[in-house]
């Protein structure tokens, strides 16, 4: 009898040990346990530590509550300005409601991954290439909002989404490099032109100050010579100001002569008195002036007689005045 009781006690203990082993569960610190009793969700979510479930009646499903880092596969897309790019990203999320993550979605990891890929393609098509390259923070926020909206119902919280890399075609990279080079060259030319403008204004002010004191130009020339001579050069180039050449040229020109008097004094300008000649005075009779008429051409064998030359007039008081003869008319 005692032996039978001992065997029964051992069997009961063995059965209890087997039942305890089958019902015992250990939930880790970063996990939560969701219990389903006969397929129905229990309201209480098991915390970390040791817990028991009814074997064959209840089923415990553990949910990881840590932040999950999931890479988003690279997606090919066309931007709004018709540029083909390849973009990959990374997403950080965690489960905040273990019951919803088990009941509302079959596999919340796969669901978040597919949603991230779809949202990444959508954000590529809505953005320009410049935004993908320089304004990533704004795109990350937009991508996070697009993924977080459906994930809230799954008990998942999106912590952060980052665009990792944007791959461009080689032709586009060369074009962008040429554009950047041209832009930098343009800015360099603008800066150089601005410097030249400022320098010209300062030089104009210096020239206006030096024009008031001509000696300042010579002093500036001597300063330039001193600055060049300090370099211990074997050849010294001495600049010669053009203003000094003009000054020397004006100094070598002769003084302008006084203009001759065009009008003599009253004594020298009076005409001499007419000379007294012997004999009665003769008046000169001018021939009547008639309008010029075209004369016929004389024949070749006839020649018009030329007037005799007038004899020279004798000096005053030397003799009678010569007669003034009228020019003889040509023979017809």
Short mmCIF file of C-alpha atoms in Angstrom, two decimals:
data_model
loop_
_atom_site.label_atom_id
_atom_site.label_comp_id
_atom_site.label_asym_id
_atom_site.label_seq_id
_atom_site.Cartn_x
_atom_site.Cartn_y
_atom_site.Cartn_z
CA UNK A 1 0.00 0.00 0.00
CA UNK A 2 2.77 2.35 0.91
CA UNK A 3 4.50 1.46 -2.31
CA UNK A 4 1.42 2.36 -4.34
CA UNK A 5 1.11 5.70 -2.56
CA UNK A 6 4.74 6.41 -3.25
CA UNK A 7 4.35 5.62 -6.92
CA UNK A 8 1.25 7.84 -7.13
CA UNK A 9 3.07 10.72 -5.46
CA UNK A 10 5.99 10.41 -7.81
CA UNK A 11 3.64 10.35 -10.78
CA UNK A 12 1.82 13.43 -9.53
CA UNK A 13 5.05 15.29 -8.99
CA UNK A 14 6.25 14.29 -12.42
CA UNK A 15 2.99 15.43 -13.99
CA UNK A 16 3.21 18.72 -12.10
CA UNK A 17 6.76 19.24 -13.25
CA UNK A 18 5.82 18.54 -16.83
CA UNK A 19 2.84 20.90 -16.59
CA UNK A 20 4.95 23.60 -15.02
CA UNK A 21 7.58 23.24 -17.68
CA UNK A 22 4.95 23.46 -20.36
CA UNK A 23 3.21 26.46 -18.79
CA UNK A 24 6.25 28.45 -17.70
CA UNK A 25 7.31 31.40 -19.81
CA UNK A 26 10.06 34.02 -19.35
CA UNK A 27 9.57 37.48 -20.80
CA UNK A 28 12.73 39.56 -21.20
CA UNK A 29 13.09 43.18 -20.15
CA UNK A 30 12.83 44.60 -23.71
CA UNK A 31 9.85 42.37 -24.58
CA UNK A 32 6.14 42.27 -23.86
CA UNK A 33 3.94 39.16 -23.88
CA UNK A 34 0.57 39.07 -25.63
CA UNK A 35 -1.63 36.17 -24.48
CA UNK A 36 -4.29 34.62 -26.70
CA UNK A 37 -6.66 32.27 -24.88
CA UNK A 38 -8.46 29.99 -27.30
CA UNK A 39 -7.70 32.54 -30.03
CA UNK A 40 -9.08 35.47 -28.08
CA UNK A 41 -6.89 38.35 -27.00
CA UNK A 42 -6.43 38.76 -23.27
CA UNK A 43 -6.56 42.31 -21.99
CA UNK A 44 -3.52 41.99 -19.80
CA UNK A 45 -0.15 42.24 -21.55
CA UNK A 46 2.49 40.26 -19.70
CA UNK A 47 5.44 42.32 -18.51
CA UNK A 48 9.06 41.21 -18.21
CA UNK A 49 9.79 38.30 -15.88
CA UNK A 50 8.39 34.82 -15.18
CA UNK A 51 4.80 34.09 -16.23
CA UNK A 52 2.51 31.08 -16.67
CA UNK A 53 0.13 30.14 -19.43
CA UNK A 54 -2.33 27.26 -19.72
CA UNK A 55 -0.79 24.69 -22.01
CA UNK A 56 -3.03 23.93 -24.94
CA UNK A 57 -5.43 26.73 -23.98
CA UNK A 58 -3.35 29.88 -24.01
CA UNK A 59 -0.57 30.96 -26.35
CA UNK A 60 1.98 33.63 -25.51
CA UNK A 61 3.52 35.76 -28.25
CA UNK A 62 6.48 37.92 -27.43
CA UNK A 63 6.89 41.37 -29.07
CA UNK A 64 10.23 43.18 -29.17
CA UNK A 65 9.89 46.78 -27.91
CA UNK A 66 13.39 47.92 -28.94
CA UNK A 67 14.08 50.47 -31.68
CA UNK A 68 14.52 48.63 -34.96
CA UNK A 69 16.93 49.88 -37.64
CA UNK A 70 15.71 48.83 -41.05
CA UNK A 71 17.47 49.73 -44.31
CA UNK A 72 15.20 50.69 -47.17
CA UNK A 73 16.33 49.15 -50.48
CA UNK A 74 17.52 51.61 -53.15
CA UNK A 75 14.68 52.87 -55.29
CA UNK A 76 14.95 54.12 -58.87
CA UNK A 77 12.80 57.10 -59.66
CA UNK A 78 12.43 60.21 -61.80
CA UNK A 79 12.39 63.56 -60.09
CA UNK A 80 10.00 66.38 -60.89
CA UNK A 81 12.60 67.98 -63.17
CA UNK A 82 12.99 64.71 -65.17
CA UNK A 83 16.27 63.45 -63.71
CA UNK A 84 16.75 59.72 -63.11
CA UNK A 85 18.10 59.03 -59.63
CA UNK A 86 18.61 56.09 -57.32
CA UNK A 87 17.90 56.77 -53.64
CA UNK A 88 18.25 54.55 -50.60
CA UNK A 89 17.29 55.33 -47.00
CA UNK A 90 17.18 53.96 -43.48
CA UNK A 91 14.23 53.93 -41.08
CA UNK A 92 14.14 53.78 -37.28
CA UNK A 93 10.94 52.59 -35.60
CA UNK A 94 9.70 50.80 -32.48
CA UNK A 95 6.52 49.10 -31.21
CA UNK A 96 4.56 51.11 -28.67
CA UNK A 97 1.45 48.90 -28.54
CA UNK A 98 2.26 45.18 -28.48
CA UNK A 99 -1.37 44.03 -28.77
CA UNK A 100 -2.01 46.13 -31.91
CA UNK A 101 1.27 45.00 -33.47
CA UNK A 102 0.09 41.36 -33.07
CA UNK A 103 -3.58 41.73 -33.91
CA UNK A 104 -3.82 44.61 -36.41
CA UNK A 105 -1.12 43.52 -38.86
CA UNK A 106 0.23 40.13 -39.84
CA UNK A 107 3.93 41.13 -39.90
CA UNK A 108 4.57 44.67 -38.83
CA UNK A 109 8.23 44.55 -39.96
CA UNK A 110 7.35 43.61 -43.52
CA UNK A 111 4.52 46.15 -43.55
CA UNK A 112 6.79 48.98 -42.42
CA UNK A 113 9.43 48.00 -45.01
CA UNK A 114 6.95 48.04 -47.91
CA UNK A 115 5.43 51.31 -46.74
CA UNK A 116 8.90 52.89 -46.55
CA UNK A 117 9.75 51.84 -50.12
CA UNK A 118 6.45 53.15 -51.48
CA UNK A 119 6.80 56.47 -49.65
CA UNK A 120 10.38 56.85 -50.84
CA UNK A 121 9.32 56.45 -54.47
CA UNK A 122 6.54 58.97 -53.95
CA UNK A 123 8.83 61.53 -52.33
CA UNK A 124 11.32 61.19 -55.20
CA UNK A 125 8.66 61.98 -57.80
CA UNK A 126 7.48 65.07 -55.89
CA UNK A 127 10.92 66.59 -55.35
CA UNK A 128 13.50 68.33 -57.52
CA UNK A 129 17.07 67.21 -57.85
CA UNK A 130 18.33 70.23 -55.91
CA UNK A 131 16.04 69.32 -53.01
CA UNK A 132 17.35 65.76 -52.93
CA UNK A 133 20.92 67.01 -52.81
CA UNK A 134 20.72 70.05 -50.54
CA UNK A 135 17.36 70.04 -48.73
CA UNK A 136 17.31 66.52 -47.30
CA UNK A 137 16.08 67.54 -43.86
CA UNK A 138 12.76 68.67 -45.26
CA UNK A 139 12.44 65.50 -47.35
CA UNK A 140 13.20 63.35 -44.31
CA UNK A 141 10.40 65.00 -42.36
CA UNK A 142 7.97 64.52 -45.23
CA UNK A 143 8.97 60.89 -45.62
CA UNK A 144 8.55 60.31 -41.89
CA UNK A 145 5.03 61.73 -41.95
CA UNK A 146 4.07 59.57 -44.94
CA UNK A 147 5.21 56.36 -43.20
CA UNK A 148 3.97 57.26 -39.73
CA UNK A 149 0.37 57.89 -40.77
CA UNK A 150 -0.57 54.22 -41.44
CA UNK A 151 1.91 52.84 -38.89
CA UNK A 152 0.08 54.46 -35.97
CA UNK A 153 -2.78 51.96 -36.36
CA UNK A 154 -0.31 49.09 -36.23
CA UNK A 155 1.04 50.07 -32.84
CA UNK A 156 4.33 51.19 -34.44
CA UNK A 157 5.98 54.58 -33.98
CA UNK A 158 8.40 55.93 -36.59
CA UNK A 159 11.28 57.65 -34.82
CA UNK A 160 13.37 58.84 -37.76
CA UNK A 161 13.85 58.42 -41.50
CA UNK A 162 17.10 59.35 -43.21
CA UNK A 163 17.99 59.43 -46.91
CA UNK A 164 21.40 57.80 -47.11
CA UNK A 165 22.61 58.28 -50.65
CA UNK A 166 21.47 59.75 -53.97
CA UNK A 167 23.10 58.13 -57.00
CA UNK A 168 23.20 60.16 -60.22
CA UNK A 169 24.16 59.17 -63.78
CA UNK A 170 27.71 59.98 -64.84
CA UNK A 171 26.53 62.47 -67.47
CA UNK A 172 24.56 64.36 -64.86
CA UNK A 173 27.57 64.44 -62.53
CA UNK A 174 29.73 65.95 -65.27
CA UNK A 175 27.06 68.52 -66.09
CA UNK A 176 26.74 69.51 -62.45
CA UNK A 177 30.52 69.80 -62.16
CA UNK A 178 30.62 72.14 -65.18
CA UNK A 179 27.77 74.17 -63.75
CA UNK A 180 29.51 74.53 -60.40
CA UNK A 181 32.75 75.50 -62.12
CA UNK A 182 31.00 78.13 -64.24
CA UNK A 183 29.21 79.53 -61.20
CA UNK A 184 32.45 79.82 -59.24
CA UNK A 185 34.16 81.48 -62.19
CA UNK A 186 31.28 83.95 -62.47
CA UNK A 187 31.54 84.82 -58.79
CA UNK A 188 35.31 85.22 -59.09
CA UNK A 189 34.89 87.63 -62.00
CA UNK A 190 32.25 89.64 -60.15
CA UNK A 191 34.49 89.90 -57.09
CA UNK A 192 37.45 90.90 -59.26
CA UNK A 193 35.38 93.55 -61.06
CA UNK A 194 34.12 94.90 -57.74
CA UNK A 195 37.68 95.13 -56.47
CA UNK A 196 38.74 96.96 -59.63
CA UNK A 197 35.84 99.40 -59.21
CA UNK A 198 36.76 100.15 -55.62
CA UNK A 199 40.43 100.50 -56.52
CA UNK A 200 39.58 102.89 -59.37
CA UNK A 201 37.53 105.06 -57.03
CA UNK A 202 40.37 105.21 -54.52
CA UNK A 203 42.88 105.98 -57.27
CA UNK A 204 40.61 108.75 -58.58
CA UNK A 205 40.46 110.27 -55.11
CA UNK A 206 44.25 110.02 -54.80
CA UNK A 207 44.70 111.64 -58.21
CA UNK A 208 42.42 114.51 -57.26
CA UNK A 209 44.43 115.04 -54.07
CA UNK A 210 47.75 114.89 -55.93
CA UNK A 211 46.54 117.34 -58.58
CA UNK A 212 46.26 120.01 -55.88
CA UNK A 213 49.94 119.48 -54.92
CA UNK A 214 52.17 118.61 -57.92
CA UNK A 215 55.02 117.71 -55.59
CA UNK A 216 52.97 114.80 -54.22
CA UNK A 217 53.37 112.95 -57.52
CA UNK A 218 57.15 113.23 -57.31
CA UNK A 219 57.10 112.02 -53.69
CA UNK A 220 54.97 109.07 -54.71
CA UNK A 221 57.47 108.27 -57.45
CA UNK A 222 60.30 108.29 -54.94
CA UNK A 223 58.33 105.99 -52.64
CA UNK A 224 57.86 103.56 -55.51
CA UNK A 225 61.59 103.63 -56.24
CA UNK A 226 62.38 102.91 -52.58
CA UNK A 227 59.91 100.00 -52.53
CA UNK A 228 61.42 98.49 -55.68
CA UNK A 229 64.99 99.02 -54.52
CA UNK A 230 64.29 97.15 -51.27
CA UNK A 231 63.97 93.87 -53.22
CA UNK A 232 67.72 93.97 -54.08
CA UNK A 233 67.10 93.60 -57.78
CA UNK A 234 69.88 93.92 -60.31
CA UNK A 235 67.61 95.89 -62.67
CA UNK A 236 65.62 98.88 -61.53
CA UNK A 237 62.70 99.98 -63.70
CA UNK A 238 62.06 103.65 -62.99
CA UNK A 239 58.58 104.83 -63.98
CA UNK A 240 58.55 108.28 -65.52
CA UNK A 241 55.32 110.24 -65.14
CA UNK A 242 53.76 111.59 -68.31
CA UNK A 243 52.90 114.86 -66.58
CA UNK A 244 56.61 115.56 -66.05
CA UNK A 245 57.29 114.98 -69.76
CA UNK A 246 54.56 117.44 -70.66
CA UNK A 247 56.00 119.98 -68.22
CA UNK A 248 59.46 119.66 -69.79
CA UNK A 249 57.96 119.91 -73.27
CA UNK A 250 56.18 123.14 -72.37
CA UNK A 251 59.39 124.49 -70.81
CA UNK A 252 61.41 123.85 -74.01
CA UNK A 253 58.97 125.65 -76.30
CA UNK A 254 60.11 129.28 -77.23
CA UNK A 255 58.16 132.22 -75.93
CA UNK A 256 55.55 133.49 -78.41
CA UNK A 257 56.73 136.62 -80.34
CA UNK A 258 54.85 139.88 -80.12
CA UNK A 259 52.68 140.41 -83.22
CA UNK A 260 53.87 143.09 -85.65
CA UNK A 261 52.02 146.34 -85.60
CA UNK A 262 49.50 146.21 -88.36
CA UNK A 263 48.66 149.87 -88.20
CA UNK A 264 51.28 152.57 -88.26
CA UNK A 265 51.04 155.77 -86.31
CA UNK A 266 49.12 158.72 -87.67
CA UNK A 267 52.32 160.45 -88.83
CA UNK A 268 53.60 157.51 -90.85
CA UNK A 269 50.16 156.50 -92.10
CA UNK A 270 49.49 159.91 -93.85
CA UNK A 271 50.05 159.82 -97.63
CA UNK A 272 52.76 161.95 -99.15
CA UNK A 273 51.68 165.25 -100.79
CA UNK A 274 51.35 165.07 -104.54
CA UNK A 275 54.43 166.17 -106.44
CA UNK A 276 54.32 169.48 -108.34
CA UNK A 277 54.90 168.96 -112.04
CA UNK A 278 55.36 171.53 -114.78
CA UNK A 279 52.75 172.11 -117.33
CA UNK A 280 49.06 172.29 -117.17
CA UNK A 281 47.39 169.54 -115.36
CA UNK A 282 45.77 166.88 -117.40
CA UNK A 283 42.72 165.04 -116.40
CA UNK A 284 42.40 161.38 -117.11
CA UNK A 285 39.35 160.36 -118.95
CA UNK A 286 38.26 156.81 -118.41
CA UNK A 287 36.67 155.06 -121.34
CA UNK A 288 32.97 154.43 -121.02
CA UNK A 289 32.18 151.21 -119.41
CA UNK A 290 30.11 148.96 -121.60
CA UNK A 291 28.82 145.49 -120.75
CA UNK A 292 31.19 142.84 -121.92
CA UNK A 293 30.24 141.34 -125.21
CA UNK A 294 31.65 138.13 -126.51
CA UNK A 295 34.25 138.93 -129.15
CA UNK A 296 34.61 136.70 -132.12
CA UNK A 297 37.71 134.72 -132.36
CA UNK A 298 40.26 136.42 -134.61
CA UNK A 299 41.58 134.43 -137.47
CA UNK A 300 44.81 132.64 -137.08
CA UNK A 301 46.75 135.04 -139.40
CA UNK A 302 45.72 138.15 -137.55
CA UNK A 303 47.00 139.08 -134.17
CA UNK A 304 45.65 141.69 -131.86
CA UNK A 305 48.00 144.46 -131.10
CA UNK A 306 49.10 144.64 -127.55
CA UNK A 307 49.31 148.00 -125.80
CA UNK A 308 52.73 149.50 -125.47
CA UNK A 309 54.21 149.42 -122.03
CA UNK A 310 53.87 152.59 -120.04
CA UNK A 311 57.15 154.51 -119.65
CA UNK A 312 58.49 154.94 -116.15
CA UNK A 313 57.52 158.02 -114.25
CA UNK A 314 60.39 160.44 -113.41
CA UNK A 315 61.02 161.41 -109.82
CA UNK A 316 59.23 164.36 -108.22
CA UNK A 317 60.14 167.66 -109.86
CA UNK A 318 62.32 166.04 -112.53
CA UNK A 319 60.12 166.85 -115.50
CA UNK A 320 56.65 166.95 -116.87
CA UNK A 321 54.28 164.19 -115.95
CA UNK A 322 53.87 161.64 -118.66
CA UNK A 323 50.69 161.48 -120.52
CA UNK A 324 48.33 158.77 -119.66
CA UNK A 325 47.17 157.13 -122.78
CA UNK A 326 44.10 155.10 -123.18
CA UNK A 327 44.60 151.53 -124.20
CA UNK A 328 44.30 151.15 -127.94
CA UNK A 329 41.36 149.28 -129.25
CA UNK A 330 41.89 146.10 -131.04
CA UNK A 331 41.66 146.22 -134.78
CA UNK A 332 38.80 144.56 -136.37
#
